[in-house]
Short mmCIF file of C-alpha atoms and ligand atoms in Angstrom, two decimals:
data_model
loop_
_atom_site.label_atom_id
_atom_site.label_comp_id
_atom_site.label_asym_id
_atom_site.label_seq_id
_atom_site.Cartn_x
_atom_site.Cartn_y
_atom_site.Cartn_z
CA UNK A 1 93.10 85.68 -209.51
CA UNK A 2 96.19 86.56 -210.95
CA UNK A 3 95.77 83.97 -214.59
CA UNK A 4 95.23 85.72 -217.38
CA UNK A 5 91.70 85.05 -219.01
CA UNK A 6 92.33 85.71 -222.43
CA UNK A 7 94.78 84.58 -224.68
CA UNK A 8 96.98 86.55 -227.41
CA UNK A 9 98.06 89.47 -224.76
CA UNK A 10 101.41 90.27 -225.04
CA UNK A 11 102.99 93.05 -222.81
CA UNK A 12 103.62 96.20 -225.40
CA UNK A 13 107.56 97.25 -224.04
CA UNK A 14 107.12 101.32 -224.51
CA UNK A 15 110.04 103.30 -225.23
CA UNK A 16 109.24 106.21 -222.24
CA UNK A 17 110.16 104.57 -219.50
CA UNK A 18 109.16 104.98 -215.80
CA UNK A 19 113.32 106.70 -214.57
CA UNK A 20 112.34 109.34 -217.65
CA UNK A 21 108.80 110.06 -216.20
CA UNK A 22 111.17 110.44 -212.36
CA UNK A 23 113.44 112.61 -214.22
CA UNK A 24 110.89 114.96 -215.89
CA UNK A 25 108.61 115.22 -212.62
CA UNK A 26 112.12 115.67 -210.12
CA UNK A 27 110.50 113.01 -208.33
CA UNK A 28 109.96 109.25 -207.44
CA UNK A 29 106.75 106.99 -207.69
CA UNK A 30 106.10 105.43 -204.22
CA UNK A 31 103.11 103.75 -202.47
CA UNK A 32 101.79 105.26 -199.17
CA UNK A 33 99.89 103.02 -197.72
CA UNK A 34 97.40 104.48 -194.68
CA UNK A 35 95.81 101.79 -192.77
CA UNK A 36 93.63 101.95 -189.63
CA UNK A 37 90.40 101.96 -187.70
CA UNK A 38 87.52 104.27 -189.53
CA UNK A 39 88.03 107.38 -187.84
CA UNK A 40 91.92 107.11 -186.67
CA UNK A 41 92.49 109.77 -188.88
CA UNK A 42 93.69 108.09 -192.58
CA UNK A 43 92.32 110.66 -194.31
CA UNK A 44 92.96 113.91 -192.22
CA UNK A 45 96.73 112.77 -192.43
CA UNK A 46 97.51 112.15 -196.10
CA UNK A 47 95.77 115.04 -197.10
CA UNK A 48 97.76 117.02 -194.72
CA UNK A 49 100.80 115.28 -195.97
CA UNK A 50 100.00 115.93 -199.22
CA UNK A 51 99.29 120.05 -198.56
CA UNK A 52 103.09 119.82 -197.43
CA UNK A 53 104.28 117.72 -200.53
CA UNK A 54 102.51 120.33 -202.63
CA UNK A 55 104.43 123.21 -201.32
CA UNK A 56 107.57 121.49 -202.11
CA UNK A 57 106.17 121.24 -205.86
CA UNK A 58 105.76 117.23 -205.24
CA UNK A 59 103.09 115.93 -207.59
CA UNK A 60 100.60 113.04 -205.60
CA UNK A 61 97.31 111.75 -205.43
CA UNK A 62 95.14 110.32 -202.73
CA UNK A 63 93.32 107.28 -203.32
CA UNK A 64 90.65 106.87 -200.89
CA UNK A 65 88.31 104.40 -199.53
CA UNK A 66 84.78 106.20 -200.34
CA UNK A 67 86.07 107.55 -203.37
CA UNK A 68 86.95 104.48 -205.04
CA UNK A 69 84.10 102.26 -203.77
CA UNK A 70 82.13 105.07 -205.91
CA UNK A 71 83.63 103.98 -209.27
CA UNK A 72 86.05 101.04 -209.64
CA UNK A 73 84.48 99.33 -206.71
CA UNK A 74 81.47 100.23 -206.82
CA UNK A 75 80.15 96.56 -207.43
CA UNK A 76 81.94 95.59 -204.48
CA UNK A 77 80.40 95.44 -200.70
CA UNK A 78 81.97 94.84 -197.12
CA UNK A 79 82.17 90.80 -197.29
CA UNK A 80 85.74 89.42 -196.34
CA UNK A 81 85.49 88.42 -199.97
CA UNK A 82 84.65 91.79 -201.16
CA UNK A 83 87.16 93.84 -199.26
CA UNK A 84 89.70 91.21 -200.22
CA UNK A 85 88.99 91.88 -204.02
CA UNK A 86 89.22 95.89 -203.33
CA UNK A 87 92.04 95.74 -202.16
CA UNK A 88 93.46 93.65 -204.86
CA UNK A 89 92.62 96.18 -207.65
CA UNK A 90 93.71 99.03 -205.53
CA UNK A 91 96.88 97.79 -205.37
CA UNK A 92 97.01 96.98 -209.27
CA UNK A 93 95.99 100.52 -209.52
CA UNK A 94 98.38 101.71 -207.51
CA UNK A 95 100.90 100.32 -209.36
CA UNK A 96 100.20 102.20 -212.25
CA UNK A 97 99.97 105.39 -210.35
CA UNK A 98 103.58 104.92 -208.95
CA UNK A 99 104.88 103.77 -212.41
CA UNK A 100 103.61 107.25 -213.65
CA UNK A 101 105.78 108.58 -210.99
CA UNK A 102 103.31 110.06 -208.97
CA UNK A 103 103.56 109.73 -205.14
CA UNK A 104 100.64 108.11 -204.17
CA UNK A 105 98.83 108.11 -201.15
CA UNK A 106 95.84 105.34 -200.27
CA UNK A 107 93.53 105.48 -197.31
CA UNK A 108 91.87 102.43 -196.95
CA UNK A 109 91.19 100.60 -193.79
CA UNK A 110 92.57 97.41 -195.33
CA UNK A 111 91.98 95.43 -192.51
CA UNK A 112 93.43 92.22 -193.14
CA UNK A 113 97.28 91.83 -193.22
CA UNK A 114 97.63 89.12 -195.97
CA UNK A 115 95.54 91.33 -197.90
CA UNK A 116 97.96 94.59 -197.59
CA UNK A 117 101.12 91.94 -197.51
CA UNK A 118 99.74 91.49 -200.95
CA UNK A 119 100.07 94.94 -202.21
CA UNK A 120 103.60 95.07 -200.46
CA UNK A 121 104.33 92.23 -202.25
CA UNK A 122 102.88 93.64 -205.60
CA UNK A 123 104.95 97.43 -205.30
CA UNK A 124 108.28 95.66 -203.47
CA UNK A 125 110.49 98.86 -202.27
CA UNK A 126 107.71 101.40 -203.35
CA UNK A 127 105.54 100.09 -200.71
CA UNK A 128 105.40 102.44 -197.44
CA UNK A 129 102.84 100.98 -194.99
CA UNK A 130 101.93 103.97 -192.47
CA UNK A 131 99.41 102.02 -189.59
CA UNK A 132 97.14 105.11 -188.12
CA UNK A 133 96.94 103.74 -184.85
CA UNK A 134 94.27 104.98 -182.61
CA UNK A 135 92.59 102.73 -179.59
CA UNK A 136 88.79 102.18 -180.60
CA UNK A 137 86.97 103.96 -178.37
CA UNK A 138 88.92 107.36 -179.30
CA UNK A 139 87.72 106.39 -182.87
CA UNK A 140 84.04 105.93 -181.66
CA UNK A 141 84.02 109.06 -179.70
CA UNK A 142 85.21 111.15 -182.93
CA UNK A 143 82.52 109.06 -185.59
CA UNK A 144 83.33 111.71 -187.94
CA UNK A 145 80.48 110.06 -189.81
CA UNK A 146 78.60 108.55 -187.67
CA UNK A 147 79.22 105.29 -188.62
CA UNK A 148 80.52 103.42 -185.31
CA UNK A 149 76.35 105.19 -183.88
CA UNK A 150 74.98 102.82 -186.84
CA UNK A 151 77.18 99.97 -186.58
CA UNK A 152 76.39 99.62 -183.01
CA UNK A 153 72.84 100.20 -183.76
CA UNK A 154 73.34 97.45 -186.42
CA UNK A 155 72.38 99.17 -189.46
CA UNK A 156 75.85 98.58 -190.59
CA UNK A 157 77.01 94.91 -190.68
CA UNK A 158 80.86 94.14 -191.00
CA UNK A 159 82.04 97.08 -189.67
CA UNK A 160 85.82 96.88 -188.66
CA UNK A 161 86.19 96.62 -185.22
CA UNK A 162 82.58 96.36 -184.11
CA UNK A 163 81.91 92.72 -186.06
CA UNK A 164 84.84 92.40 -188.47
CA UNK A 165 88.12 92.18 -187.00
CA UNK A 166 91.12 94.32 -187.82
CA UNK A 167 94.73 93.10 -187.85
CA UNK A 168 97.26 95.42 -186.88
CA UNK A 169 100.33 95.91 -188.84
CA UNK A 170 103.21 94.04 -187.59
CA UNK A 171 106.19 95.55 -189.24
CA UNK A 172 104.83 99.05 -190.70
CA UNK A 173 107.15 101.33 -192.15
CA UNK A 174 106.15 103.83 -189.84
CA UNK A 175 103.36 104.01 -187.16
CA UNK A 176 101.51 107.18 -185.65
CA UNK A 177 99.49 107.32 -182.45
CA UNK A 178 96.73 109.71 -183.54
CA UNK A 179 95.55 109.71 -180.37
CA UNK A 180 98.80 110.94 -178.64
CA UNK A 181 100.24 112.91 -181.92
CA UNK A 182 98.41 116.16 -183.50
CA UNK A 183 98.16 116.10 -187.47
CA UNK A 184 101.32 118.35 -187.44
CA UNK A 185 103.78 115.69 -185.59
CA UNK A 186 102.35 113.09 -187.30
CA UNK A 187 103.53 114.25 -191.37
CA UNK A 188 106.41 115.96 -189.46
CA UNK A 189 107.09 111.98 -188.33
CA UNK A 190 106.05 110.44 -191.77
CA UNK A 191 108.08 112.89 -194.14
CA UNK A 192 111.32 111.98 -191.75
CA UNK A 193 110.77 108.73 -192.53
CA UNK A 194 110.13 109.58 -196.63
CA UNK A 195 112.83 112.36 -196.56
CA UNK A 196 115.65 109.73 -194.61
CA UNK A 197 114.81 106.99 -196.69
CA UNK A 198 115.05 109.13 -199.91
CA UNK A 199 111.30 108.10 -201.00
CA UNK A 200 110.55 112.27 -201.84
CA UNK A 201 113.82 113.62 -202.92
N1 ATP B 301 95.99 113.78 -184.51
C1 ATP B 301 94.98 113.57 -185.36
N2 ATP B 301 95.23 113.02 -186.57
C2 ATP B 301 94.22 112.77 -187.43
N3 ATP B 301 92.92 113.03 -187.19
C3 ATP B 301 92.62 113.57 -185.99
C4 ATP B 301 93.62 113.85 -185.04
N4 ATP B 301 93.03 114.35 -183.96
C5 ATP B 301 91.71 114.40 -184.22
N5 ATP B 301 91.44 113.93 -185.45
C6 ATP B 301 90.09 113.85 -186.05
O1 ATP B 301 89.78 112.49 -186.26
C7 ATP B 301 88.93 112.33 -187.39
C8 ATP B 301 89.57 111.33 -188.33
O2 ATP B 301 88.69 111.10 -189.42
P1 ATP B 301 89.16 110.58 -190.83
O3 ATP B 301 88.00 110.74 -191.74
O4 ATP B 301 90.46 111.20 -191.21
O5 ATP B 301 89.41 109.03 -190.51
P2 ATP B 301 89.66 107.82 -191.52
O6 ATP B 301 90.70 106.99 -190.88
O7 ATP B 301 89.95 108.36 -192.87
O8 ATP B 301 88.28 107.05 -191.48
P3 ATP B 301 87.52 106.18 -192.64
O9 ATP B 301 88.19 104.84 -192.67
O10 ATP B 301 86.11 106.08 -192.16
O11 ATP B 301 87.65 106.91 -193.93
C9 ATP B 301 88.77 113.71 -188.02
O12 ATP B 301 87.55 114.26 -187.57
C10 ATP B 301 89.96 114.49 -187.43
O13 ATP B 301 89.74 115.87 -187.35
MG1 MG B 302 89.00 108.13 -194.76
#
């Protein structure tokens, strides 16, 4: 990963650049990374966060697990292999959402750390890793989806947490207990951090 395949591709320089997209939106392109258990609440939050950022005439996007595992990565499955290579062209994609000068909002598990470290890595400063924290059993009790009743069943194999671990973030931008916090506190706590920081001016 990471060589380029074919030969002859030079990098076209364009002449709109990324500060002129900033300056036309009023905004700035950052990476908000969601990662926790399935069920701590990834999704409820950014799309919360992202009601808010729309009142304030913010333009985002969410990209989410399901969604993309529809399209892009839909040839991918749940291997450590697999999730390794989603993550990989999330990231690449999120690059090019956050060059746009969108704020852009991903809610994958990402359960591996070298694996988001690799993203951070990829988007530098304009990398904001929010860990959803939530103990596992408050996850199983919500299965919004059902999916910890099948995993423990096992018709699900690899499921995070059940039989494929899940590394917890060790130095995460900013952290919310979903289990102490309602939805409310917790964008109250991320858009602090955002706001403070001057990632959404
Ligand atoms: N404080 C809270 N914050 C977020 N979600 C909460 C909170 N309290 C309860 N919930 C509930 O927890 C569930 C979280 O489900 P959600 O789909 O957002 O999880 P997820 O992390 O996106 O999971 P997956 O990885 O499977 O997509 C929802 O049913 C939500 O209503
Ligand atoms: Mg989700």
């Amino acid at each position: 990963m990471g060589e380029l395949k074919s030969e002859n591709v030079v990098w076209h320089k364009l002449s709109v650049s990324r500060d002129d997209r900033e300056n036309l939106l009023k905004q700035k392109g950052v990476l908000i990374w969601f990662t926790g258990l399935s069920g701590s609440g990834k999704s409820t939050v950014a799309n919360a966060l992202q009601n808010k950022l729309y009142e304030k005439e913010k333009l985002t996007y969410i990209l989410d697990g399901d969604n993309v595992r529809h399209g892009l990565n839909g040839d991918l499955g749940f291997t450590i292999e697999d999730r390794k290579e989603n993550i990989r062209r999330i990231g690449e994609l999120s690059k090019l959402f956050v060059d746009t000068g969108i704020i852009t909002l991903a809610t994958f598990i990402s359960p591996l750390r070298e694996d988001r470290e690799q993203v951070r890595k990829l988007l530098n400063e304009d990398f904001i890793e929010v860990y959803i924290k939530c103990p596992l059993e408050v996850c199983e009790n919500r299965d919004p989806k059902e999916l910890y009743k099948k995993a423990r069943d096992g018709k699900i194999k690899n499921f995070t947490g059940i039989d494929s671990p899940y590394e917890e973030p060790e130095n995460p931008e900013i952290t919310v207990d979903t289990s102490e916090l309602s939805i409310d506190e917790c964008i109250e706590k991320i858009l602090e951090y955002l706001v403070s920081h001057k990632k959404v001016i």
